[in-house]
Short mmCIF file of C-alpha atoms (C1' of nucleotides) in Angstrom, two decimals:
data_model
loop_
_atom_site.label_atom_id
_atom_site.label_comp_id
_atom_site.label_asym_id
_atom_site.label_seq_id
_atom_site.Cartn_x
_atom_site.Cartn_y
_atom_site.Cartn_z
CA MET A 12 87.89 181.58 101.99
CA LYS A 13 87.31 181.62 105.71
CA PHE A 14 88.96 179.50 108.36
CA SER A 15 86.50 176.89 109.58
CA THR A 16 84.48 177.63 112.68
CA ARG A 17 85.74 174.30 113.97
CA VAL A 18 89.27 175.67 114.26
CA ARG A 19 88.21 179.07 115.54
CA TYR A 20 85.82 177.69 118.15
CA GLY A 21 88.24 174.95 119.10
CA SER A 22 91.09 177.40 119.58
CA ARG A 23 89.04 179.68 121.79
CA ALA A 24 87.86 176.72 123.85
CA MET A 25 91.44 175.53 124.33
CA VAL A 26 92.57 178.96 125.52
CA ASP A 27 89.62 179.02 127.90
CA LEU A 28 90.61 175.63 129.29
CA ALA A 29 94.16 176.91 129.75
CA LEU A 30 92.81 179.89 131.69
CA HIS A 31 90.78 177.60 133.99
CA ARG A 32 93.62 175.16 134.38
CA SER A 33 93.69 175.22 138.21
CA ASP A 34 89.90 175.03 138.63
CA GLY A 35 89.28 171.38 137.84
CA PRO A 36 87.27 170.19 134.83
CA VAL A 37 85.21 172.80 132.97
CA SER A 38 81.75 171.73 131.81
CA LEU A 39 80.67 172.07 128.22
CA GLN A 40 77.92 174.46 129.26
CA VAL A 41 80.32 176.86 130.97
CA LEU A 42 82.74 176.67 128.06
CA ALA A 43 80.05 177.34 125.48
CA ASP A 44 78.58 180.13 127.53
CA GLU A 45 81.86 181.91 128.20
CA GLN A 46 83.00 181.66 124.59
CA GLN A 47 79.58 182.26 123.02
CA ILE A 48 79.70 179.05 121.01
CA PRO A 49 76.63 176.89 120.15
CA GLU A 50 76.80 174.21 122.83
CA ARG A 51 75.83 171.13 120.78
CA TYR A 52 78.25 172.07 118.06
CA LEU A 53 81.08 172.69 120.48
CA ALA A 54 80.35 169.23 121.91
CA LYS A 55 81.31 167.67 118.60
CA ILE A 56 84.39 169.79 118.15
CA ILE A 57 85.59 169.02 121.63
CA GLN A 58 85.25 165.28 121.02
CA ASP A 59 87.85 165.57 118.27
CA LEU A 60 90.16 167.46 120.62
CA ARG A 61 89.71 164.68 123.17
CA ARG A 62 90.26 161.90 120.65
CA SER A 63 93.54 163.45 119.55
CA GLY A 64 94.69 163.63 123.16
CA LEU A 65 94.89 167.40 123.57
CA ILE A 66 92.27 167.36 126.34
CA ARG A 67 90.77 164.76 128.64
CA SER A 68 87.16 164.44 129.79
CA VAL A 69 85.58 163.58 133.13
CA ARG A 70 82.13 162.03 132.76
CA GLY A 71 79.24 162.21 135.20
CA ALA A 72 78.20 164.90 137.65
CA HIS A 73 80.81 167.61 138.23
CA GLY A 74 82.52 166.41 135.09
CA GLY A 75 83.87 168.42 132.20
CA TYR A 76 87.06 168.92 130.23
CA ALA A 77 90.65 169.81 131.06
CA LEU A 78 93.95 170.18 129.22
CA ASN A 79 95.85 166.95 128.90
CA ARG A 80 99.31 168.56 128.56
CA ARG A 81 101.00 171.59 129.96
CA PRO A 82 100.01 174.80 128.13
CA GLU A 83 103.57 175.25 126.81
CA GLU A 84 103.29 171.92 125.03
CA THR A 85 100.22 172.68 122.92
CA THR A 86 100.13 175.18 120.06
CA LEU A 87 97.34 176.31 117.77
CA LEU A 88 98.98 174.17 115.09
CA ASP A 89 98.17 171.12 117.24
CA VAL A 90 94.59 172.34 117.57
CA TRP A 91 94.34 172.92 113.83
CA GLU A 92 95.65 169.46 113.01
CA ALA A 93 93.37 167.82 115.56
CA LEU A 94 90.31 169.45 113.99
CA GLU A 95 91.17 169.53 110.29
CA GLY A 96 94.06 167.15 109.77
CA PRO A 97 97.38 168.29 108.34
CA LEU A 98 97.55 171.97 107.39
CA CYS A 99 97.25 171.72 103.62
CA PRO A 100 95.31 174.53 101.91
CA VAL A 101 95.38 172.88 98.47
CA GLU A 102 95.27 169.20 97.58
CA CYS A 103 98.19 169.34 95.19
CA LEU A 104 100.54 170.00 98.12
CA GLU A 105 100.00 166.47 99.40
CA ALA A 106 102.71 163.95 98.60
CA ASP A 107 100.66 161.64 96.37
CA SER A 108 98.26 164.18 94.94
CA GLY A 109 98.82 162.84 91.45
CA CYS A 110 98.29 166.22 89.82
CA ALA A 111 99.65 165.88 86.30
CA MET A 112 100.71 169.53 86.10
CA GLN A 113 102.66 169.51 89.35
CA ALA A 114 106.10 169.83 87.77
CA GLU A 115 105.28 172.92 85.73
CA CYS A 116 102.72 174.55 88.05
CA VAL A 117 103.96 177.87 89.37
CA THR A 118 100.93 178.70 91.50
CA ARG A 119 101.59 175.56 93.54
CA ASP A 120 104.81 177.16 94.78
CA VAL A 121 102.83 180.14 96.02
CA TRP A 122 100.33 177.96 97.88
CA ASP A 123 103.24 176.13 99.41
CA ARG A 124 104.84 179.33 100.67
CA ILE A 125 101.52 180.38 102.17
CA ALA A 126 101.05 177.05 103.91
CA LEU A 127 104.53 177.35 105.38
CA ALA A 128 103.90 180.87 106.64
CA MET A 129 100.60 179.81 108.21
CA ALA A 130 102.19 176.84 109.96
CA GLN A 131 104.94 179.06 111.33
CA VAL A 132 102.49 181.52 112.90
CA LEU A 133 100.30 178.73 114.30
CA LYS A 134 103.26 176.87 115.78
CA SER A 135 104.53 180.02 117.48
CA ALA A 136 101.19 180.41 119.27
CA SER A 137 101.32 178.16 122.37
CA LEU A 138 98.48 178.09 124.85
CA ALA A 139 100.91 179.32 127.50
CA GLY A 140 101.79 182.36 125.39
CA LEU A 141 98.15 183.07 124.61
CA VAL A 142 97.21 182.90 128.31
CA ARG A 143 100.05 185.28 129.17
CA ARG A 144 98.88 187.66 126.46
CA HIS A 145 95.30 187.41 127.71
CA ARG A 146 96.31 188.28 131.27
CA GLN A 147 98.20 191.30 129.91
CA LYS A 148 95.10 192.47 128.10
CA VAL A 149 92.40 192.08 130.74
CA GLY A 150 94.79 192.77 133.63
CA MET B 13 90.30 174.42 105.45
CA LYS B 14 91.11 174.50 101.76
CA PHE B 15 91.55 177.51 99.53
CA SER B 16 88.54 177.80 97.24
CA THR B 17 88.76 176.28 93.80
CA ARG B 18 87.65 179.68 92.53
CA VAL B 19 90.94 181.23 93.58
CA ARG B 20 93.06 178.27 92.50
CA TYR B 21 91.39 177.94 89.09
CA GLY B 22 91.32 181.68 88.61
CA SER B 23 95.01 182.03 89.42
CA ARG B 24 96.01 179.31 86.98
CA ALA B 25 93.83 180.85 84.28
CA MET B 26 95.44 184.25 84.83
CA VAL B 27 98.93 182.79 84.53
CA ASP B 28 97.84 181.02 81.35
CA LEU B 29 96.53 184.29 79.93
CA ALA B 30 99.84 185.93 80.79
CA LEU B 31 101.69 183.17 78.95
CA HIS B 32 99.51 183.68 75.85
CA ARG B 33 99.77 187.41 76.04
CA SER B 34 101.06 187.95 72.50
CA ASP B 35 98.64 185.49 70.87
CA GLY B 36 95.42 187.51 70.91
CA PRO B 37 92.35 186.52 72.93
CA VAL B 38 92.25 182.99 74.38
CA SER B 39 88.92 181.18 74.24
CA LEU B 40 87.33 179.66 77.31
CA GLN B 41 87.59 176.23 75.77
CA VAL B 42 91.35 176.47 75.23
CA LEU B 43 91.85 177.88 78.71
CA ALA B 44 89.78 175.17 80.36
CA ASP B 45 91.46 172.47 78.34
CA GLU B 46 95.00 173.61 78.99
CA GLN B 47 94.42 174.08 82.68
CA GLN B 48 92.18 171.04 83.16
CA ILE B 49 89.38 173.09 84.66
CA PRO B 50 85.63 172.33 84.21
CA GLU B 51 84.69 174.72 81.41
CA ARG B 52 81.26 175.86 82.63
CA TYR B 53 82.62 176.55 86.08
CA LEU B 54 85.61 178.47 84.76
CA ALA B 55 83.16 180.57 82.75
CA LYS B 56 81.63 181.82 86.00
CA ILE B 57 84.97 182.48 87.62
CA ILE B 58 86.27 184.35 84.62
CA GLN B 59 83.24 186.64 84.61
CA ASP B 60 84.24 187.87 88.05
CA LEU B 61 87.78 188.50 86.83
CA ARG B 62 86.37 190.49 83.94
CA ARG B 63 83.95 192.47 86.10
CA SER B 64 86.80 193.53 88.38
CA GLY B 65 88.80 194.70 85.39
CA LEU B 66 91.70 192.25 85.56
CA ILE B 67 90.89 190.83 82.12
CA ARG B 68 88.81 191.92 79.14
CA SER B 69 86.66 189.79 76.86
CA VAL B 70 86.12 189.75 73.11
CA ARG B 71 82.71 188.38 72.14
CA GLY B 72 81.78 186.59 68.94
CA ALA B 73 83.76 184.30 66.69
CA HIS B 74 87.51 184.26 67.36
CA GLY B 75 86.77 185.92 70.66
CA GLY B 76 88.09 185.03 74.08
CA TYR B 77 89.86 186.63 77.03
CA ALA B 78 93.04 188.62 77.52
CA LEU B 79 94.81 190.42 80.34
CA ASN B 80 93.68 193.97 80.83
CA ARG B 81 96.91 195.21 82.46
CA ARG B 82 100.56 194.46 82.06
CA PRO B 83 101.61 191.28 83.92
CA GLU B 84 103.78 193.27 86.34
CA GLU B 85 100.71 195.16 87.48
CA THR B 86 98.60 192.18 88.57
CA THR B 87 99.39 189.97 91.56
CA LEU B 88 97.67 186.91 92.97
CA LEU B 89 96.37 189.18 95.72
CA ASP B 90 94.40 191.06 93.04
CA VAL B 91 93.06 187.74 91.75
CA TRP B 92 92.13 186.64 95.25
CA GLU B 93 90.29 189.87 95.97
CA ALA B 94 88.49 189.78 92.64
CA LEU B 95 87.18 186.27 93.35
CA GLU B 96 86.61 186.32 97.11
CA GLY B 97 86.62 189.94 98.18
CA PRO B 98 89.09 191.27 100.74
CA LEU B 99 91.47 188.67 102.18
CA CYS B 100 89.89 188.09 105.58
CA PRO B 101 90.06 184.55 106.93
CA VAL B 102 87.85 185.29 109.95
CA GLU B 103 84.92 187.67 110.25
CA CYS B 104 86.12 189.30 113.43
CA LEU B 105 89.02 190.87 111.53
CA GLU B 106 86.63 193.15 109.68
CA ALA B 107 86.35 196.69 110.93
CA ASP B 108 82.71 196.58 112.03
CA SER B 109 82.50 192.91 112.95
CA GLY B 110 80.75 193.75 116.19
CA CYS B 111 82.27 190.82 118.05
CA ALA B 112 81.78 191.55 121.73
CA MET B 113 84.94 189.71 122.76
CA GLN B 114 87.22 191.53 120.35
CA ALA B 115 89.13 193.49 122.96
CA GLU B 116 90.11 190.48 125.04
CA CYS B 117 90.36 187.87 122.28
CA VAL B 118 93.89 186.58 121.89
CA THR B 119 93.22 184.15 119.05
CA ARG B 120 92.11 187.08 116.91
CA ASP B 121 95.69 188.38 116.99
CA VAL B 122 96.90 185.08 115.61
CA TRP B 123 94.38 185.10 112.75
CA ASP B 124 95.45 188.65 112.02
CA ARG B 125 99.12 187.68 111.79
CA ILE B 126 98.21 184.81 109.47
CA ALA B 127 96.14 187.07 107.23
CA LEU B 128 99.04 189.48 107.02
CA ALA B 129 101.51 186.75 106.10
CA MET B 130 99.16 185.40 103.44
CA ALA B 131 98.66 188.84 101.90
CA GLN B 132 102.39 189.38 101.81
CA VAL B 133 103.06 186.17 99.87
CA LEU B 134 100.17 186.80 97.47
CA LYS B 135 101.22 190.36 96.80
CA SER B 136 104.76 189.29 96.02
CA ALA B 137 103.47 186.93 93.32
CA SER B 138 102.98 189.03 90.18
CA LEU B 139 101.89 187.44 86.92
CA ALA B 140 105.15 188.64 85.38
CA GLY B 141 107.16 186.84 88.05
CA LEU B 142 105.09 183.68 87.70
CA VAL B 143 105.53 183.66 83.93
CA ARG B 144 109.28 184.09 84.34
CA ARG B 145 109.35 181.23 86.82
CA HIS B 146 107.27 179.07 84.48
CA ARG B 147 109.64 179.66 81.57
CA GLN B 148 112.53 178.69 83.86
CA LYS B 149 110.80 175.43 84.72
CA VAL B 150 109.63 174.18 81.35
CA GLY B 151 112.60 175.73 79.51
"C1'" DC C 28 69.57 152.78 145.45
"C1'" DC C 29 67.96 156.85 143.10
"C1'" DT C 30 68.19 161.26 141.25
"C1'" DT C 31 70.58 164.47 138.70
"C1'" DA C 32 74.38 166.49 136.18
"C1'" DA C 33 77.22 165.77 132.67
"C1'" DT C 34 79.65 163.50 128.56
"C1'" DA C 35 79.05 160.35 124.12
"C1'" DG C 36 77.02 159.37 119.99
"C1'" DC C 37 73.75 159.26 116.17
"C1'" DA C 38 70.61 161.31 112.82
"C1'" DC C 39 68.80 165.20 110.51
"C1'" DA C 40 68.16 170.34 108.54
"C1'" DA C 41 69.99 174.73 106.34
"C1'" DG C 42 73.28 177.20 103.67
"C1'" DC C 43 77.40 177.60 100.82
"C1'" DT C 44 80.64 175.81 97.25
"C1'" DT C 45 81.20 173.44 93.12
"C1'" DC C 46 79.76 172.12 89.49
"C1'" DA C 47 76.32 171.10 84.82
"C1'" DC C 48 72.64 172.56 81.51
"C1'" DC C 49 70.22 175.61 78.55
"C1'" DT C 50 69.25 179.93 76.22
"C1'" DT C 51 70.51 184.42 74.50
"C1'" DT C 52 73.63 187.77 72.53
"C1'" DT C 53 77.47 189.09 69.78
"C1'" DT C 54 80.68 188.91 65.90
"C1'" DA C 55 83.87 186.96 62.05
"C1'" DG C 56 83.80 184.82 57.69
"C1'" DT C 57 81.38 183.42 53.58
"C1'" DA D 4 71.95 187.70 54.85
"C1'" DC D 5 73.55 183.24 56.83
"C1'" DT D 6 76.26 180.22 59.56
"C1'" DA D 7 79.30 179.07 63.05
"C1'" DA D 8 82.03 180.41 67.00
"C1'" DA D 9 82.20 182.26 71.20
"C1'" DA D 10 80.90 185.03 75.49
"C1'" DA D 11 76.86 186.19 78.97
"C1'" DG D 12 73.53 184.83 82.03
"C1'" DG D 13 70.14 182.31 84.71
"C1'" DT D 14 68.61 177.93 86.94
"C1'" DG D 15 69.31 173.65 89.23
"C1'" DA D 16 71.80 169.45 91.35
"C1'" DA D 17 75.41 167.20 94.61
"C1'" DG D 18 78.39 167.40 98.48
"C1'" DC D 19 80.47 169.65 102.46
"C1'" DT D 20 80.22 172.76 106.58
"C1'" DT D 21 77.61 174.28 110.26
"C1'" DG D 22 74.67 173.66 113.06
"C1'" DT D 23 70.13 171.33 116.04
"C1'" DG D 24 67.69 167.44 118.46
"C1'" DC D 25 67.24 163.24 120.74
"C1'" DT D 26 68.87 159.21 123.22
"C1'" DA D 27 72.23 156.49 125.77
"C1'" DT D 28 75.95 156.22 129.09
"C1'" DT D 29 78.52 157.54 133.16
"C1'" DA D 30 79.31 159.07 137.83
"C1'" DA D 31 78.62 162.14 142.14
"C1'" DG D 32 75.78 162.84 146.26
"C1'" DG D 33 71.99 162.14 149.29
#
DNA sequence: CCTTAATAGCACAAGCTTCACCTTTTTAGT
DNA sequence: ACTAAAAAGGTGAAGCTTGTGCTATTAAGG
Protein backbone atom coordinates (compact mmCIF):
# COMPACT_ATOMS: atom_id res chain seq x y z
CA MET A 1 0.00 0.00 0.00
CA LYS A 2 1.23 3.43 -0.95
CA PHE A 3 -0.44 6.76 -0.37
CA SER A 4 -1.82 8.06 -3.65
CA THR A 5 0.28 10.45 -5.67
CA ARG A 6 -2.76 12.70 -5.69
CA VAL A 7 -2.40 13.33 -1.96
CA ARG A 8 1.37 13.56 -2.02
CA TYR A 9 1.50 15.91 -5.01
CA GLY A 10 -1.43 17.92 -3.71
CA SER A 11 0.17 18.36 -0.30
CA ARG A 12 3.44 19.55 -1.75
CA ALA A 13 1.62 21.97 -4.04
CA MET A 14 -0.32 23.39 -1.09
CA VAL A 15 2.85 23.95 0.92
CA ASP A 16 4.38 25.64 -2.11
CA LEU A 17 1.37 27.93 -2.41
CA ALA A 18 1.70 28.76 1.29
CA LEU A 19 5.36 29.66 0.74
CA HIS A 20 4.45 31.99 -2.15
CA ARG A 21 1.54 33.48 -0.30
CA SER A 22 2.64 37.12 -0.65
CA ASP A 23 3.63 36.84 -4.33
CA GLY A 24 0.21 36.82 -5.98
CA PRO A 25 -1.16 33.84 -7.90
CA VAL A 26 1.29 31.07 -8.81
CA SER A 27 0.94 29.54 -12.27
CA LEU A 28 0.55 25.83 -12.77
CA GLN A 29 3.80 25.73 -14.72
CA VAL A 30 5.82 27.28 -11.90
CA LEU A 31 4.17 25.01 -9.34
CA ALA A 32 4.80 21.87 -11.38
CA ASP A 33 8.35 22.90 -12.11
CA GLU A 34 9.27 23.76 -8.53
CA GLN A 35 7.72 20.60 -7.14
CA GLN A 36 8.78 18.31 -9.98
CA ILE A 37 5.23 17.16 -10.66
CA PRO A 38 3.85 16.24 -14.14
CA GLU A 39 2.08 19.45 -15.13
CA ARG A 40 -1.05 18.02 -16.79
CA TYR A 41 -1.61 15.67 -13.91
CA LEU A 42 -1.15 18.39 -11.32
CA ALA A 43 -3.73 20.40 -13.26
CA LYS A 44 -6.35 17.79 -12.48
CA ILE A 45 -5.38 17.46 -8.85
CA ILE A 46 -5.45 21.20 -8.37
CA GLN A 47 -8.96 21.41 -9.80
CA ASP A 48 -10.18 19.22 -6.95
CA LEU A 49 -8.43 21.47 -4.45
CA ARG A 50 -10.15 24.45 -6.03
CA ARG A 51 -13.56 22.80 -6.11
CA SER A 52 -13.35 22.03 -2.41
CA GLY A 53 -12.49 25.64 -1.68
CA LEU A 54 -8.96 25.21 -0.34
CA ILE A 55 -7.51 27.35 -3.13
CA ARG A 56 -8.84 29.86 -5.63
CA SER A 57 -7.83 30.34 -9.26
CA VAL A 58 -7.25 33.41 -11.40
CA ARG A 59 -7.83 32.76 -15.10
CA GLY A 60 -6.18 34.49 -18.03
CA ALA A 61 -2.74 36.00 -18.44
CA HIS A 62 -0.80 36.43 -15.19
CA GLY A 63 -3.26 34.04 -13.60
CA GLY A 64 -2.58 31.08 -11.37
CA TYR A 65 -3.55 29.70 -7.99
CA ALA A 66 -3.49 30.97 -4.41
CA LEU A 67 -4.58 29.77 -0.99
CA ASN A 68 -8.16 30.58 -0.18
CA ARG A 69 -7.73 30.54 3.62
CA ARG A 70 -5.02 31.51 6.02
CA PRO A 71 -2.31 28.83 6.31
CA GLU A 72 -3.24 28.15 9.95
CA GLU A 73 -6.72 27.17 8.84
CA THR A 74 -5.76 24.39 6.42
CA THR A 75 -4.24 21.07 7.46
CA LEU A 76 -3.06 18.09 5.44
CA LEU A 77 -6.23 16.33 6.61
CA ASP A 78 -8.22 18.94 4.64
CA VAL A 79 -6.02 18.28 1.62
CA TRP A 80 -6.45 14.53 1.99
CA GLU A 81 -10.23 14.80 2.22
CA ALA A 82 -10.39 17.17 -0.73
CA LEU A 83 -8.49 14.72 -2.92
CA GLU A 84 -9.68 11.33 -1.67
CA GLY A 85 -12.81 11.94 0.35
CA PRO A 86 -13.08 10.95 4.01
CA LEU A 87 -10.00 9.22 5.44
CA CYS A 88 -11.20 5.63 5.50
CA PRO A 89 -8.56 2.98 4.76
CA VAL A 90 -11.05 0.09 4.69
CA GLU A 91 -14.66 0.07 3.52
CA CYS A 92 -16.00 -1.67 6.59
CA LEU A 93 -15.23 1.42 8.68
CA GLU A 94 -17.97 3.35 6.91
CA ALA A 95 -21.26 3.69 8.75
CA ASP A 96 -23.43 1.70 6.35
CA SER A 97 -20.83 -0.71 5.05
CA GLY A 98 -23.19 -3.62 5.54
CA CYS A 99 -20.39 -6.06 6.30
CA ALA A 100 -22.06 -9.07 7.87
CA MET A 101 -19.05 -9.90 10.05
CA GLN A 102 -18.70 -6.43 11.51
CA ALA A 103 -19.80 -7.35 15.04
CA GLU A 104 -17.30 -10.16 15.47
CA CYS A 105 -14.45 -8.82 13.31
CA VAL A 106 -11.37 -8.09 15.38
CA THR A 107 -9.17 -6.84 12.56
CA ARG A 108 -11.67 -4.03 11.95
CA ASP A 109 -10.75 -2.60 15.35
CA VAL A 110 -7.11 -2.49 14.29
CA TRP A 111 -7.91 -0.69 11.03
CA ASP A 112 -9.98 1.75 13.02
CA ARG A 113 -7.12 2.52 15.40
CA ILE A 114 -4.81 3.07 12.43
CA ALA A 115 -7.27 5.41 10.74
CA LEU A 116 -7.54 7.41 13.95
CA ALA A 117 -3.78 7.68 14.32
CA MET A 118 -3.41 8.79 10.71
CA ALA A 119 -6.09 11.45 11.06
CA GLN A 120 -4.42 12.76 14.20
CA VAL A 121 -1.05 13.23 12.50
CA LEU A 122 -2.62 14.79 9.39
CA LYS A 123 -4.74 17.19 11.42
CA SER A 124 -1.72 18.33 13.42
CA ALA A 125 0.06 19.30 10.20
CA SER A 126 -1.18 22.81 9.27
CA LEU A 127 0.23 24.64 6.28
CA ALA A 128 1.43 27.35 8.67
CA GLY A 129 3.39 24.81 10.70
CA LEU A 130 4.84 23.20 7.58
CA VAL A 131 5.97 26.59 6.23
CA ARG A 132 7.62 27.40 9.56
CA ARG A 133 9.37 24.05 9.52
CA HIS A 134 10.47 24.60 5.92
CA ARG A 135 11.99 28.00 6.74
CA GLN A 136 13.87 26.37 9.64
CA LYS A 137 15.30 23.77 7.29
CA VAL A 138 16.42 25.86 4.33
CA GLY A 139 17.20 28.92 6.46
CA MET B 1 -6.29 5.42 -0.39
CA LYS B 2 -7.47 2.04 0.82
CA PHE B 3 -5.44 -0.70 2.44
CA SER B 4 -4.98 -3.53 -0.05
CA THR B 5 -7.40 -6.42 0.07
CA ARG B 6 -4.32 -8.63 0.24
CA VAL B 7 -3.51 -7.35 3.72
CA ARG B 8 -7.12 -7.29 4.89
CA TYR B 9 -7.91 -10.79 3.60
CA GLY B 10 -4.58 -12.13 4.77
CA SER B 11 -5.06 -10.73 8.27
CA ARG B 12 -8.51 -12.24 8.62
CA ALA B 13 -7.25 -15.58 7.36
CA MET B 14 -4.41 -15.53 9.89
CA VAL B 15 -6.80 -14.81 12.76
CA ASP B 16 -9.01 -17.65 11.53
CA LEU B 17 -6.04 -20.01 11.48
CA ALA B 18 -5.20 -18.93 15.02
CA LEU B 19 -8.77 -19.69 16.11
CA HIS B 20 -8.56 -23.19 14.56
CA ARG B 21 -5.14 -23.81 15.97
CA SER B 22 -5.99 -27.07 17.75
CA ASP B 23 -8.04 -28.52 14.88
CA GLY B 24 -5.28 -29.57 12.48
CA PRO B 25 -4.78 -28.00 9.05
CA VAL B 26 -7.59 -25.82 7.67
CA SER B 27 -8.39 -26.17 3.98
CA LEU B 28 -8.48 -23.20 1.65
CA GLN B 29 -12.15 -23.82 0.99
CA VAL B 30 -13.12 -23.67 4.67
CA LEU B 31 -10.98 -20.59 5.19
CA ALA B 32 -12.45 -18.78 2.19
CA ASP B 33 -15.95 -19.77 3.15
CA GLU B 34 -15.70 -18.73 6.78
CA GLN B 35 -14.08 -15.43 5.96
CA GLN B 36 -16.12 -14.70 2.83
CA ILE B 37 -13.05 -14.29 0.67
CA PRO B 38 -12.84 -15.26 -3.05
CA GLU B 39 -11.17 -18.66 -2.86
CA ARG B 40 -8.83 -18.41 -5.86
CA TYR B 41 -7.60 -15.03 -4.75
CA LEU B 42 -7.04 -16.15 -1.19
CA ALA B 43 -4.98 -19.03 -2.60
CA LYS B 44 -2.50 -16.51 -4.01
CA ILE B 45 -2.37 -14.48 -0.84
CA ILE B 46 -1.84 -17.51 1.32
CA GLN B 47 1.10 -18.64 -0.81
CA ASP B 48 2.91 -15.45 0.13
CA LEU B 49 2.17 -16.08 3.80
CA ARG B 50 3.59 -19.56 3.43
CA ARG B 51 6.68 -18.43 1.54
CA SER B 52 7.50 -15.95 4.30
CA GLY B 53 7.19 -18.69 6.89
CA LEU B 54 4.19 -17.41 8.83
CA ILE B 55 2.14 -20.51 8.00
CA ARG B 56 2.90 -24.01 6.73
CA SER B 57 0.89 -26.10 4.28
CA VAL B 58 -0.04 -29.78 4.19
CA ARG B 59 -0.63 -31.04 0.65
CA GLY B 60 -2.91 -33.85 -0.43
CA ALA B 61 -6.19 -35.09 0.96
CA HIS B 62 -7.08 -33.72 4.41
CA GLY B 63 -4.42 -31.10 3.86
CA GLY B 64 -4.66 -27.38 4.43
CA TYR B 65 -2.85 -24.60 6.28
CA ALA B 66 -1.76 -23.98 9.85
CA LEU B 67 0.19 -21.36 11.77
CA ASN B 68 3.91 -21.93 11.77
CA ARG B 69 4.61 -20.04 15.02
CA ARG B 70 2.80 -19.55 18.27
CA PRO B 71 0.10 -16.84 18.03
CA GLU B 72 2.01 -14.57 20.43
CA GLU B 73 4.91 -14.52 18.02
CA THR B 74 3.06 -13.20 14.96
CA THR B 75 1.64 -9.68 14.67
CA LEU B 76 -0.31 -7.96 11.92
CA LEU B 77 2.90 -6.11 11.10
CA ASP B 78 4.43 -9.47 10.15
CA VAL B 79 1.39 -10.20 7.98
CA TRP B 80 1.60 -6.78 6.36
CA GLU B 81 5.28 -7.20 5.57
CA ALA B 82 4.77 -10.70 4.22
CA LEU B 83 2.11 -9.46 1.80
CA GLU B 84 3.35 -6.00 0.85
CA GLY B 85 6.98 -5.81 1.88
CA PRO B 86 8.23 -3.19 4.34
CA LEU B 87 5.58 -0.77 5.59
CA CYS B 88 6.44 2.30 3.54
CA PRO B 89 3.51 4.44 2.43
CA VAL B 90 5.64 6.73 0.24
CA GLU B 91 8.72 5.90 -1.80
CA CYS B 92 10.78 8.79 -0.52
CA LEU B 93 10.89 7.17 2.93
CA GLU B 94 13.13 4.42 1.62
CA ALA B 95 16.82 4.73 2.33
CA ASP B 96 18.02 5.11 -1.26
CA SER B 97 14.96 6.80 -2.73
CA GLY B 98 17.12 9.36 -4.47
CA CYS B 99 14.52 12.10 -4.18
CA ALA B 100 16.36 15.35 -4.82
CA MET B 101 14.08 17.37 -2.55
CA GLN B 102 14.45 15.08 0.45
CA ALA B 103 16.45 17.49 2.58
CA GLU B 104 13.99 20.36 2.31
CA CYS B 105 10.75 18.37 2.03
CA VAL B 106 8.49 18.98 4.99
CA THR B 107 5.64 16.70 3.90
CA ARG B 108 8.05 13.77 4.03
CA ASP B 109 8.28 14.23 7.81
CA VAL B 110 4.52 13.91 8.05
CA TRP B 111 4.44 10.70 6.01
CA ASP B 112 7.21 9.39 8.23
CA ARG B 113 5.24 10.10 11.40
CA ILE B 114 2.21 8.37 9.90
CA ALA B 115 4.23 5.31 8.91
CA LEU B 116 5.59 5.11 12.44
CA ALA B 117 2.14 5.35 14.00
CA MET B 118 0.80 2.67 11.66
CA ALA B 119 3.68 0.30 12.45
CA GLN B 120 3.11 0.81 16.15
CA VAL B 121 -0.55 -0.17 15.98
CA LEU B 122 0.15 -3.15 13.73
CA LYS B 123 2.95 -4.42 15.93
CA SER B 124 0.77 -4.24 19.01
CA ALA B 125 -1.80 -6.52 17.35
CA SER B 126 -0.60 -10.08 17.90
CA LEU B 127 -2.67 -13.04 16.74
CA ALA B 128 -2.90 -14.15 20.37
CA GLY B 129 -4.37 -10.81 21.38
CA LEU B 130 -6.80 -10.81 18.47
CA VAL B 131 -7.99 -14.31 19.31
CA ARG B 132 -8.52 -13.30 22.93
CA ARG B 133 -10.47 -10.26 21.81
CA HIS B 134 -12.54 -12.40 19.44
CA ARG B 135 -13.46 -14.85 22.18
CA GLN B 136 -14.52 -11.89 24.34
CA LYS B 137 -16.79 -10.64 21.58
CA VAL B 138 -18.56 -13.79 20.47
CA GLY B 139 -18.47 -15.34 23.95
C1' DC C 1 -9.33 44.59 -31.29
C1' DC C 2 -5.79 41.09 -31.25
C1' DT C 3 -2.32 38.36 -29.43
C1' DT C 4 -0.73 35.64 -25.87
C1' DA C 5 -0.63 33.50 -21.37
C1' DA C 6 -3.05 30.87 -18.53
C1' DT C 7 -6.96 27.94 -16.49
C1' DA C 8 -10.93 24.32 -17.55
C1' DG C 9 -12.42 20.21 -19.31
C1' DC C 10 -12.68 15.97 -21.99
C1' DA C 11 -10.86 11.69 -23.92
C1' DC C 12 -7.43 8.24 -24.14
C1' DA C 13 -3.07 5.06 -22.88
C1' DA C 14 -0.15 2.29 -19.52
C1' DG C 15 0.47 -0.19 -15.33
C1' DC C 16 -1.09 -2.21 -11.01
C1' DT C 17 -4.63 -4.58 -8.12
C1' DT C 18 -8.11 -7.87 -7.87
C1' DC C 19 -9.94 -11.30 -9.24
C1' DA C 20 -11.23 -16.17 -12.27
C1' DC C 21 -9.79 -20.38 -14.90
C1' DC C 22 -7.15 -24.37 -15.88
C1' DT C 23 -3.55 -27.78 -15.17
C1' DT C 24 -0.25 -30.21 -12.36
C1' DT C 25 1.42 -32.27 -8.13
C1' DT C 26 0.81 -34.46 -3.79
C1' DT C 27 -1.33 -37.50 -0.39
C1' DA C 28 -5.06 -40.11 2.43
C1' DG C 29 -8.22 -43.78 2.18
C1' DT C 30 -10.00 -47.85 -0.08
C1' DA D 1 -3.10 -49.44 -7.75
C1' DC D 2 -7.09 -46.21 -7.88
C1' DT D 3 -9.86 -42.39 -6.59
C1' DA D 4 -10.78 -38.21 -4.48
C1' DA D 5 -9.21 -34.22 -1.94
C1' DA D 6 -6.38 -30.61 -1.66
C1' DA D 7 -2.28 -27.42 -2.50
C1' DA D 8 0.87 -25.14 -6.33
C1' DG D 9 1.40 -22.55 -10.24
C1' DG D 10 0.76 -20.06 -14.53
C1' DT D 11 -2.23 -17.21 -17.61
C1' DG D 12 -5.72 -13.91 -18.57
C1' DA D 13 -9.68 -10.43 -17.79
C1' DA D 14 -11.84 -6.12 -15.48
C1' DG D 15 -11.40 -1.90 -13.04
C1' DC D 16 -8.80 1.78 -10.82
C1' DT D 17 -4.72 4.94 -10.54
C1' DT D 18 -1.57 7.60 -12.93
C1' DG D 19 -0.55 9.85 -16.20
C1' DT D 20 -0.61 12.36 -21.56
C1' DG D 21 -2.85 15.09 -25.37
C1' DC D 22 -5.95 18.15 -27.38
C1' DT D 23 -9.42 21.76 -27.40
C1' DA D 24 -12.13 25.46 -25.39
C1' DT D 25 -12.48 29.41 -22.34
C1' DT D 26 -10.85 33.48 -19.96
C1' DA D 27 -8.35 37.73 -19.26
C1' DA D 28 -4.14 41.01 -19.42
C1' DG D 29 -1.56 44.23 -22.35
C1' DG D 30 -0.31 46.55 -26.48
